[in-house]
Coordinates of C-alpha atoms in Angstrom, one line a residue:
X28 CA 49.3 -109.4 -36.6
X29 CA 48.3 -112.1 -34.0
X30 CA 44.5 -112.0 -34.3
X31 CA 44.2 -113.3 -30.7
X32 CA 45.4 -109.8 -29.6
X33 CA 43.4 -108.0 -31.6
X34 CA 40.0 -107.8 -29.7
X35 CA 42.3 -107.0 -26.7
X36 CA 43.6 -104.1 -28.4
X37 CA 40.3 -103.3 -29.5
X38 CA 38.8 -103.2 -26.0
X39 CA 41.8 -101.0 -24.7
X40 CA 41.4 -98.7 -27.3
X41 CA 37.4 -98.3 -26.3
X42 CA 38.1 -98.2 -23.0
X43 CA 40.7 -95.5 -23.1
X44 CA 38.2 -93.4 -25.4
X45 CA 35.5 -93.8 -23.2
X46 CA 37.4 -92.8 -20.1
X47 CA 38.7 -89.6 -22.1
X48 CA 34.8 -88.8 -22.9
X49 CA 34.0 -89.3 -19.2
X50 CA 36.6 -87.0 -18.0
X51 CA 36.0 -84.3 -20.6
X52 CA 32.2 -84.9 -19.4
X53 CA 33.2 -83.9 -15.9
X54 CA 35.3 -80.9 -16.9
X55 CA 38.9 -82.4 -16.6
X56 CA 40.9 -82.6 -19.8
X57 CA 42.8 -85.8 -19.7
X58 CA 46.5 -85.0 -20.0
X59 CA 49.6 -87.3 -19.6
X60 CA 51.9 -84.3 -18.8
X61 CA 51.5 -82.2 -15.4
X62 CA 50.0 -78.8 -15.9
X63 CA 51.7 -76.0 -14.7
X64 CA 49.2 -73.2 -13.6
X65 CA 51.4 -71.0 -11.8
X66 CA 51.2 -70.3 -8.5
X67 CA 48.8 -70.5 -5.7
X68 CA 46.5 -68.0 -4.8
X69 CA 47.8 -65.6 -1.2
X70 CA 46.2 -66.9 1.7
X71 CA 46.1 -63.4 3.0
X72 CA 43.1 -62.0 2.9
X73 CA 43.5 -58.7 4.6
X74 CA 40.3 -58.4 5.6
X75 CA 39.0 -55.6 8.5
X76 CA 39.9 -57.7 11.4
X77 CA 37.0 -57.5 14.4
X78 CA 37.7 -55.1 17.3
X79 CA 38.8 -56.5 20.9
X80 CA 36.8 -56.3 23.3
X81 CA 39.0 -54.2 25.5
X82 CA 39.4 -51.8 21.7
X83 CA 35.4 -51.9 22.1
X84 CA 35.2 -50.5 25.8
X85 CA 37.3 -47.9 25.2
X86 CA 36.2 -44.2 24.8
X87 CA 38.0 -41.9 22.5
X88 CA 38.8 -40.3 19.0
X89 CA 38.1 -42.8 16.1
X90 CA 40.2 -43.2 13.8
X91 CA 42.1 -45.6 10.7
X92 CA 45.7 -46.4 11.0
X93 CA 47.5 -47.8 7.7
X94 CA 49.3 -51.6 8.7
X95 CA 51.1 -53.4 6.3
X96 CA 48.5 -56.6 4.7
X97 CA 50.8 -58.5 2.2
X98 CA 52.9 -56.3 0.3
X99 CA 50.4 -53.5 0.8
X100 CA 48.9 -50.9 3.4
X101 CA 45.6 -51.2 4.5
X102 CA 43.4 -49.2 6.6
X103 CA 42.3 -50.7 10.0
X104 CA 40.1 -49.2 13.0
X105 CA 41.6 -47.2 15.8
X106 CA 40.2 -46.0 19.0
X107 CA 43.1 -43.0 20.2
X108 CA 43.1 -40.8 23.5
X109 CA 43.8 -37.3 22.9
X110 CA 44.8 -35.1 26.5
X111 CA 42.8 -32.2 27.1
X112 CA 45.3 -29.2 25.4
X113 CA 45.7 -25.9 23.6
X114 CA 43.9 -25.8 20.2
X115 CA 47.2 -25.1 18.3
X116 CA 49.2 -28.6 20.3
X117 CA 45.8 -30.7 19.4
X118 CA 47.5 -31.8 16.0
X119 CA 50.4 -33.2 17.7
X120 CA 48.7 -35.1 20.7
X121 CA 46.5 -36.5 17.9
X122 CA 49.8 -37.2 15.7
X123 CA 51.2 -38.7 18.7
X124 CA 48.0 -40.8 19.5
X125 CA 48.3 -42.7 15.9
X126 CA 51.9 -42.6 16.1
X127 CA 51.4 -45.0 19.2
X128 CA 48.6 -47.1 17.6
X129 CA 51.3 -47.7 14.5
X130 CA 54.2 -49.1 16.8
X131 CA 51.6 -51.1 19.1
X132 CA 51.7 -54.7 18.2
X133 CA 48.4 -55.7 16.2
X134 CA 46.2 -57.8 18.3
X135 CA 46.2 -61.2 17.7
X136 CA 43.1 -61.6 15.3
X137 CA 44.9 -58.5 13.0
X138 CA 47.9 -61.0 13.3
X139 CA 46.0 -64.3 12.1
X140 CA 44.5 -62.0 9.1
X141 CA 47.9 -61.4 8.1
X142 CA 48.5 -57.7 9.5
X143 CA 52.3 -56.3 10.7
X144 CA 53.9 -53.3 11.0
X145 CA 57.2 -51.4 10.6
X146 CA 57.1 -48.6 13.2
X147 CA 59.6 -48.7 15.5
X148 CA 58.6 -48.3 19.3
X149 CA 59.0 -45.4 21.7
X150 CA 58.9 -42.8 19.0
X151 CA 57.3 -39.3 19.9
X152 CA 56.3 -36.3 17.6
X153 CA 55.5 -32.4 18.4
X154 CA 54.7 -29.6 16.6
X155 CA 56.4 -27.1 14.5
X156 CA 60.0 -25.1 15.7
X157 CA 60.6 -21.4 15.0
X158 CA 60.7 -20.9 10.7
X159 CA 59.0 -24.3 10.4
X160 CA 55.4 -24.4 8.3
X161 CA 52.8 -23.8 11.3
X162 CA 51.6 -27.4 10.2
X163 CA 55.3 -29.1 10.5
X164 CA 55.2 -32.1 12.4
X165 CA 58.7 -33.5 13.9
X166 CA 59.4 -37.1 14.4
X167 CA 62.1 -38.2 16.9
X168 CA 64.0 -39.6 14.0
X169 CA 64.5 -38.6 11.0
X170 CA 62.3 -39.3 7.8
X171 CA 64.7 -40.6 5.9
X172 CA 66.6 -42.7 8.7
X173 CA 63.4 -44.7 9.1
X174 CA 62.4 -48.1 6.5
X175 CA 60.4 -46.9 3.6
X176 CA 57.6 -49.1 4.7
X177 CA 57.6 -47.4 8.2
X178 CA 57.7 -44.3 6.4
X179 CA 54.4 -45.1 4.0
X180 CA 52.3 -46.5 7.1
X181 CA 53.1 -42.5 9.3
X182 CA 52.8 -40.8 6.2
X183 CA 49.5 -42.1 5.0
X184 CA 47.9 -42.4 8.4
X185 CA 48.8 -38.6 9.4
X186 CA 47.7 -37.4 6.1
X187 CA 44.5 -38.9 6.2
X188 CA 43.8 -37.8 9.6
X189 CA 43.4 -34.4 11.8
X190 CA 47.1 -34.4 12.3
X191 CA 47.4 -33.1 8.8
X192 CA 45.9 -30.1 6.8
X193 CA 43.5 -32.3 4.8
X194 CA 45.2 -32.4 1.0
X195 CA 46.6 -35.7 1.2
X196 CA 50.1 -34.8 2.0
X197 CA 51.9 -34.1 5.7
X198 CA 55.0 -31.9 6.3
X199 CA 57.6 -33.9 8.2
X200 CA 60.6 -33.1 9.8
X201 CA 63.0 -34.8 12.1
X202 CA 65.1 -34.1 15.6
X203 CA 67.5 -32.2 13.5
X204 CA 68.3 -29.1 11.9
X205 CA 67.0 -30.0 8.4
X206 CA 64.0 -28.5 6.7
X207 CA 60.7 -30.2 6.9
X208 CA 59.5 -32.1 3.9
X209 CA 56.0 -32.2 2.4
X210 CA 55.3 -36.3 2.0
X211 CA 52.5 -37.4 0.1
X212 CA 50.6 -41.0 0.2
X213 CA 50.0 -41.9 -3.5
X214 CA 48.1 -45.0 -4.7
X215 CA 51.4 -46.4 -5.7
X216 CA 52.8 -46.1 -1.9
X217 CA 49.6 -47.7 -0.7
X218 CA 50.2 -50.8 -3.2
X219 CA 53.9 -51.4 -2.9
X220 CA 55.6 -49.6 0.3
X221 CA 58.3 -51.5 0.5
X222 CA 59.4 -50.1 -2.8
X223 CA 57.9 -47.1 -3.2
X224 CA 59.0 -44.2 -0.6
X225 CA 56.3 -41.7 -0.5
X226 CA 57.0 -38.1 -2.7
X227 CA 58.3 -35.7 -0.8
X228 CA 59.4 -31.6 -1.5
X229 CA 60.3 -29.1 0.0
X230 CA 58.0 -27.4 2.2
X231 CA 57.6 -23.6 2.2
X232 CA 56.7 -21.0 4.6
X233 CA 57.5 -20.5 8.2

């Protein structure tokens, strides 16, 4: 052993020990391999984003419209004009005021806060045909033509609105022949609607 070195050593070793103690001081283990912690955080936060000004001035029915936040749906604030009309078309004007609000664009703070949606434009909805459930609502395409996230964001808006009959579910049917189904929004469609398509069954009566 060269007993020049050895004070050298010596000092190195100290030195490395009382850098170890200073960094477990402050919280930070002293490593010499790179820590994997997974994945960082979502930036999206998904948060309510704060009305226009133009939203603001305008008079009508409030109401919450589901958008897609993430992989999620979230509710957001509406403001929806309903015509003057016969008690028994009233669900469908209101149907077809959300129905609007879900294909509109979201303005561009909604956008910033991470908000998009999958409803196609220039759909329309009415009201029941003969044999249909008096509560039927028919889209201008099909259910089960349209993306299961579209799907999730009508189904959960109309069912939580005046458009539906105020269980949680909403009886949908399309420009065709085929019965109307009775679609439910479910915590599970809420959290993942790209993947999960609401329930649906068969919907009695006439």
């Amino acid at each position: 052993m060269n007993v020049r070195t050895a004070p050298r050593r010596t000092r190195g070793l100290l030195a490395a020990g009382a850098l170890a103690a200073l960094l477990a001081g402050c919280g930070i283990r002293a490593t010499e391999v790179p820590t994997d912690f997974g994945p960082a955080p979502s930036r999206v936060r998904c948060s309510p984003a704060a009305p226009e000004a133009s939203t603001q001035a305008e008079r009508g029915l409030p109401v919450q419209v589901f958008l897609l936040c993430g992989s999620s749906l979230v509710a957001v604030d509406r403001t929806v004009r309903v015509p003057d009309g016969a008690a028994d078309s009233r669900r469908a004007l209101v149907a077809q005021g959300l129905l609007d609000e879900l294909s509109r664009e979201p303005s561009t703070a909604e956008q910033q806060t991470g908000y998009s949606t999958r409803v196609r434009r220039g759909m329309t909805v009415g009201g029941p045909r003969p044999g249909d459930p008096k509560d039927t609502l028919r889209l201008s395409t099909a259910p089960a033509d349209l993306t299961s996230a579209g799907l999730a964001q009508i189904v959960c808006t109309f069912s939580d609105s005046a458009a539906a009959e105020g269980d949680g579910s909403v009886i949908l049917g399309g420009p065709d022949d085929a019965r109307p189904r009775r679609y439910e929004c479910t915590d599970e469609v809420r959290s993942r609607p790209g993947e999960e398509e609401p329930p649906s069954s068969e919907a009695t009566g006439g």
